[in-house]
Coordinates of C-alpha atoms in Angstrom, one line a residue:
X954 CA 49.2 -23.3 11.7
X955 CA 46.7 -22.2 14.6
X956 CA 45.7 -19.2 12.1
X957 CA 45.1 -21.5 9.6
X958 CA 42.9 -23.8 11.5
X959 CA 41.4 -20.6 13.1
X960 CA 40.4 -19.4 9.4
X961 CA 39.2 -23.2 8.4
X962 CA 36.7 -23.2 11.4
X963 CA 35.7 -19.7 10.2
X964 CA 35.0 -20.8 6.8
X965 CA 33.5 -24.1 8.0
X966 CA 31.3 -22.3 10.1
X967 CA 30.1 -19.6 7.8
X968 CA 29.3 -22.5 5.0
X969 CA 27.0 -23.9 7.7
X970 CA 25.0 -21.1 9.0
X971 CA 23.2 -20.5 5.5
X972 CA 20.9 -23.3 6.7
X973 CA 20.1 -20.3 9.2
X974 CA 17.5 -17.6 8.5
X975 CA 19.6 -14.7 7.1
X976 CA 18.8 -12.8 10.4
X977 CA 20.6 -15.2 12.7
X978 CA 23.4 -16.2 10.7
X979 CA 26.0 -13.9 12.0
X980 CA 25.6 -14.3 15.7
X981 CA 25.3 -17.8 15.6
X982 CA 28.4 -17.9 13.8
X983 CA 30.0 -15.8 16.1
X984 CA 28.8 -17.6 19.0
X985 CA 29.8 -21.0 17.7
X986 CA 33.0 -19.7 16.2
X987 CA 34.0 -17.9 19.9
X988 CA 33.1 -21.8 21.7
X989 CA 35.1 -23.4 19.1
X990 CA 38.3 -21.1 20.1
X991 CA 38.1 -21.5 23.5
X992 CA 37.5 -25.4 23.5
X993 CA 41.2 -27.4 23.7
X994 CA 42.5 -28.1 20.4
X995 CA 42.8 -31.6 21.0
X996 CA 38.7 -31.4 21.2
X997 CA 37.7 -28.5 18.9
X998 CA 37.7 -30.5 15.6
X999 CA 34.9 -33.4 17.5
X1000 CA 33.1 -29.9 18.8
X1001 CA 33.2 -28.5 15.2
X1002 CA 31.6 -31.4 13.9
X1003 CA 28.8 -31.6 16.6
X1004 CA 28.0 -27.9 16.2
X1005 CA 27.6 -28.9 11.9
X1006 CA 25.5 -31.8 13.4
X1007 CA 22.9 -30.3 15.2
X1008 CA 22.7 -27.3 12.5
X1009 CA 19.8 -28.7 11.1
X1010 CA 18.0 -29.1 14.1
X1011 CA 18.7 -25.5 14.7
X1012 CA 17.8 -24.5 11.7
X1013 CA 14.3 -26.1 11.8
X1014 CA 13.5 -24.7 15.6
X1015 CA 14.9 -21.2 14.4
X1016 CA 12.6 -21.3 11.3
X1017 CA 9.6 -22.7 13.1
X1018 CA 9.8 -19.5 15.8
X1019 CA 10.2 -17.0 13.0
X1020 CA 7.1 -18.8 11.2
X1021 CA 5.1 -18.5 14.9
X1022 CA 5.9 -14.9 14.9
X1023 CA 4.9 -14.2 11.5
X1024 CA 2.3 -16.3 10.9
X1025 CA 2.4 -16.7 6.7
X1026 CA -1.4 -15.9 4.5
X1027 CA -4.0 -18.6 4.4
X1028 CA -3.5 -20.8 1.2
X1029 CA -6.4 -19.1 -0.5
X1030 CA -5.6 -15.6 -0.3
X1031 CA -2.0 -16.7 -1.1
X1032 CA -2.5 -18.4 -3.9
X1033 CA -4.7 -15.4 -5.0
X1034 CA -2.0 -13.3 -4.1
X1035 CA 0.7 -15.0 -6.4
X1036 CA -1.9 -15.5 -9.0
X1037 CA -2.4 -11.6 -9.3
X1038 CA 1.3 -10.7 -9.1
X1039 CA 1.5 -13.3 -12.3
X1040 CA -0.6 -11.8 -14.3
X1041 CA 1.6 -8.4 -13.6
X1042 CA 3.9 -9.6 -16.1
X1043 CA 1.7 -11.1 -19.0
X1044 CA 0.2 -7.9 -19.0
X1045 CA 3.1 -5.6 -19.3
X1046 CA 5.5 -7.6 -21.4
X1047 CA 2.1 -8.0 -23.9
X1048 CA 1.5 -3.8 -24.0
X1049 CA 5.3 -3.4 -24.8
X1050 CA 5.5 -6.7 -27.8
X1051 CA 2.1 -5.8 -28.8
X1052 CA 2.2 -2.0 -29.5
X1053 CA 2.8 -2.1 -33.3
X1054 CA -0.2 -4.5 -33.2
X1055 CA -2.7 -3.1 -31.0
X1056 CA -1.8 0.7 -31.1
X1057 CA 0.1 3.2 -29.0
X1058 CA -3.0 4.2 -27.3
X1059 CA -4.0 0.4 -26.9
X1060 CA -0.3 -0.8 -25.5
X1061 CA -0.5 2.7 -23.0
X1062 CA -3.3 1.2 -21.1
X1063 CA -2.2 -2.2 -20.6
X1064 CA 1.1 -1.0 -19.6
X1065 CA -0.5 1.8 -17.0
X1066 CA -3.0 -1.2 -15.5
X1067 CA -0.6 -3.7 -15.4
X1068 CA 0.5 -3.1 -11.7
X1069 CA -3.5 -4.0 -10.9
X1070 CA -2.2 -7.2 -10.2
X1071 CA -0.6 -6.1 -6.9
X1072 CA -4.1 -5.6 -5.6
X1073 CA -4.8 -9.4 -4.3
X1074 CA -1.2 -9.0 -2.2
X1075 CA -1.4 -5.7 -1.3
X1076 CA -4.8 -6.2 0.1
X1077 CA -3.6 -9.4 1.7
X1078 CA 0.2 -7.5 3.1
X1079 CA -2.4 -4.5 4.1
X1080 CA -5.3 -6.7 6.4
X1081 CA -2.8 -8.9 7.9
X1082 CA -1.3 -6.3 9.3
X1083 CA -4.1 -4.5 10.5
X1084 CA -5.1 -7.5 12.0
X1085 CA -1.9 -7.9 14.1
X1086 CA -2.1 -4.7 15.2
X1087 CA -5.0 -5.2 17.0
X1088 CA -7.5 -4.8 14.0
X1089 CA -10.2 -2.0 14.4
X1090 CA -12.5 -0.3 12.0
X1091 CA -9.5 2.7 11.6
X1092 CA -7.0 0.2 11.0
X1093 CA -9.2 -2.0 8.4
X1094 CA -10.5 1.1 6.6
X1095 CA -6.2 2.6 6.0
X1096 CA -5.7 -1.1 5.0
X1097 CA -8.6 -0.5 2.4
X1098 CA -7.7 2.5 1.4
X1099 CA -3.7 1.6 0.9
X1100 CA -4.9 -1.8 -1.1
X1101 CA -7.3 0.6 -2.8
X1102 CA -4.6 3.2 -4.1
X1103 CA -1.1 1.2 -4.0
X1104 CA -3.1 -1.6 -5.6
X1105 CA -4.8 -0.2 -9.0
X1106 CA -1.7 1.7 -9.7
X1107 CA -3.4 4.9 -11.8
X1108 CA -6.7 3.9 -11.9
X1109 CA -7.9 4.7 -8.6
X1110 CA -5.8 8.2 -8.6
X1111 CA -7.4 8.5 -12.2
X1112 CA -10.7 8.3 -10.9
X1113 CA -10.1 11.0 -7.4
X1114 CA -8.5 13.3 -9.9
X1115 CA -11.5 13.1 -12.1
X1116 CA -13.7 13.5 -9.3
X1117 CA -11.8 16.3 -8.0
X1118 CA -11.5 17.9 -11.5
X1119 CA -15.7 17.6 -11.8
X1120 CA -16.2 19.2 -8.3
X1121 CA -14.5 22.5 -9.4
X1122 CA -10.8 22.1 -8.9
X1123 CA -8.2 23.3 -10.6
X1124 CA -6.2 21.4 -13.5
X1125 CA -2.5 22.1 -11.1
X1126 CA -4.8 20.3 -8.4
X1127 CA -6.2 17.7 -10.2
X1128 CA -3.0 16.7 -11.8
X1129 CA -1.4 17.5 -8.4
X1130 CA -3.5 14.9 -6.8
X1131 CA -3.2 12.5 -9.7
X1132 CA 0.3 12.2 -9.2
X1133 CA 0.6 11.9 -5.2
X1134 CA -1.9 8.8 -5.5
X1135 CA -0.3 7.5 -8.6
X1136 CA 3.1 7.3 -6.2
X1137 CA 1.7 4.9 -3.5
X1138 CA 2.3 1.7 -5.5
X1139 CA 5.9 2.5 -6.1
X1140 CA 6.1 3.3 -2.2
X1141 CA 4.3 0.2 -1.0
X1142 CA 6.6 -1.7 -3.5
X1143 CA 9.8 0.4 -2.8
X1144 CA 8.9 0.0 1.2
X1145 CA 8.4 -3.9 1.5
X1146 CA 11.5 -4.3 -0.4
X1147 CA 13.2 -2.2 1.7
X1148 CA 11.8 -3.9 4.8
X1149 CA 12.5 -7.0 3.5
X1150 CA 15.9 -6.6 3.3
X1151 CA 16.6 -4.8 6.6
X1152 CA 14.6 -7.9 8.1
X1153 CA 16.3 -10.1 6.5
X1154 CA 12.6 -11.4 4.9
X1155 CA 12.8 -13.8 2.3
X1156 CA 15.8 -14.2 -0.3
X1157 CA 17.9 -10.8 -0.5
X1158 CA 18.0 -10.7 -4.4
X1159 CA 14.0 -10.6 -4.1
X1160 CA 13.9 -7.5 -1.6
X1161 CA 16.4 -5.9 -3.4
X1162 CA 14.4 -7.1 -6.8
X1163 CA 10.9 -5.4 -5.3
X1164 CA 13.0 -2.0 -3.6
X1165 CA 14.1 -0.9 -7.7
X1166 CA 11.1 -1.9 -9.1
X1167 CA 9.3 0.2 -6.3
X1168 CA 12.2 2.7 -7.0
X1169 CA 10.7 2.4 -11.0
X1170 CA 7.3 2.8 -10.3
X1171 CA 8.4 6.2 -8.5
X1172 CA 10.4 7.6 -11.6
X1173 CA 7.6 7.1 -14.2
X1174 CA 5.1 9.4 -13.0
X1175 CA 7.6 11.5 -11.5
X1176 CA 8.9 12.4 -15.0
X1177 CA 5.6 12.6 -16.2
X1178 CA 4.9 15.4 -13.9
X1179 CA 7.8 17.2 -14.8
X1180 CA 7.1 17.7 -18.0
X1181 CA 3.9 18.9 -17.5
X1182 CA 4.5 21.2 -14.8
X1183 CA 8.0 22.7 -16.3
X1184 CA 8.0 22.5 -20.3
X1185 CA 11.2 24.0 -20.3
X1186 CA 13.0 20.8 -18.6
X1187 CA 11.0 18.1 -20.8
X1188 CA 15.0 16.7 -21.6
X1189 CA 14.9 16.3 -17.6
X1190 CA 11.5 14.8 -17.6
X1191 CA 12.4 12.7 -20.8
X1192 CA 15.1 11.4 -18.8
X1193 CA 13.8 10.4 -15.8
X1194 CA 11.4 8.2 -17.3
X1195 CA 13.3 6.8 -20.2
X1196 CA 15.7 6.0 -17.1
X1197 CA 13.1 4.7 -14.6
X1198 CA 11.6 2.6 -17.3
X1199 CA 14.7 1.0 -17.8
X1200 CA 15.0 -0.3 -14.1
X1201 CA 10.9 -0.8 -13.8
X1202 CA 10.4 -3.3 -16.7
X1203 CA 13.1 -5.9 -15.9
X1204 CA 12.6 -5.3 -11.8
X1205 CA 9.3 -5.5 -12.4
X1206 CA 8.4 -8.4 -13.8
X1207 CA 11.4 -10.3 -12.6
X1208 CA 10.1 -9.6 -8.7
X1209 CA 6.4 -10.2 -10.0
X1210 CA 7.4 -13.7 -11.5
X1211 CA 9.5 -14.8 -8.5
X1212 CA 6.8 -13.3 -5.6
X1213 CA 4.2 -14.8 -7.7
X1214 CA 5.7 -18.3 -7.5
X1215 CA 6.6 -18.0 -4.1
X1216 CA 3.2 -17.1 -3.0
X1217 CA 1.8 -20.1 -4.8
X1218 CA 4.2 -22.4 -3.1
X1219 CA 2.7 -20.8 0.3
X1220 CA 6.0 -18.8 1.0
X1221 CA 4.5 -15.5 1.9
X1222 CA 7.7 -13.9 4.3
X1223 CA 8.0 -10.4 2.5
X1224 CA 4.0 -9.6 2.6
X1225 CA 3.5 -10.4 6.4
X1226 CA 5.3 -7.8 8.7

């Protein structure tokens, strides 16, 4: 019986720290659950229920520190923010239904320019942090430069390849070059994601959500590469991006929609480290 009513509290208890942020959840219940075992039985059912009382409470104060630590982006640049990462979606989903319509060549731009609409919450993820850390002209120029490059997707690697291709370097090089800064936005993407869910940073299924698409984003060009690089293992390359295009599209535009919306509602936890 006292197992039974061990495992009910246990239960009870877990049910009510979800009002927790995800980061606290398994102390407190830990804590509470420890109190509740120790208090006499005759009293642990009246403590149980004023430990489920003052959850809320709790919850707020908890929420309202982590919120003090991480301050969340002004309403302006989020909502410019979640604006951007909307149109991510519109643009890709439109290349891919649109391709018999508009041409191959057409639907291959829209779909390579589409992750442009990081750029408002990159720059936004990239100058609040510098701006933590104590701000600085080195800081605020690497936030440029990562908004710049993990931002455009391939246009801003497009355009350093070019000019490293007109300056006199080789075709490896340029193509070399091309594909190292065609890999950032799939890092940044694949790194808050990742960071998110470590931190426990806004809903799990939306860190886990931005860490494939990130993970997508990696595979195209990567496969891309391949096949230009090694002709003999174009089934490789093939695969890899018939494979990472798989997990980018749905990722993609599933993590855009939902960080997009989010951002509008001023909810800005994964951006802000």
């Amino acid at each position: 019986m006292r197992g039974l009513t061990n495992r009910l509290l246990a239960g009870v208890l877990a049910a009510g720290a979800t009002l927790l942020p995800r980061a606290d959840r398994a102390r407190w219940r830990e804590e509470a659950l420890a109190v509740l075992l120790d208090a006499p039985p005759p009293l642990r059912c009246r403590y149980a229920v004023d430990t489920l009382v003052k959850l809320p409470v709790l919850a707020w104060q908890q929420r309202r520190a982590a919120r003090a630590a991480h301050p969340p982006l002004s309403w302006p640049v989020s909502v410019c923010a979640g604006a951007g990462l909307l149109v991510v979606p519109i643009v890709m989903v439109s290349a891919l239904a649109l391709t018999s319509v508009i041409g191959e060549e057409a639907a291959e731009f829209l779909f390579l320019i589409s992750p442009c609409g990081m750029l408002p919450a990159v720059a936004a993820s990239s100058f609040h942090r510098a701006r933590r850390r104590g701000g600085g002209a080195r800081r605020h120029l690497l936030a440029a430069l990562v908004a710049l490059f993990a931002g455009t997707g391939p246009i801003a690697a497009g355009v350093l390849a070019a000019g490293i291709g007109a300056a006199g370097g080789g075709d490896r090089l340029t193509v070399t070059v091309a594909l190292v800064a065609g890999l950032l936005p799939g890092g940044w993407l694949l790194h808050r994601g990742v960071w998110a869910l470590v931190r426990g940073r806004g809903p799990t299924a939306l860190g886990a959500l931005g860490a494939a698409a990130g993970a997508g984003l990696l595979g195209v060009p990567v496969g891309l590469y391949l096949g230009l690089v090694a002709p003999g293992l174009t089934w490789l390359s093939l695969l890899i991006s018939v494979l990472a295009l798989l997990v980018l599209v749905p990722s993609f535009v599933g993590w855009s929609v939902w960080a997009g919306l989010r951002l509008l509602a001023g909810r800005s936890e994964p951006f802000v480290a």
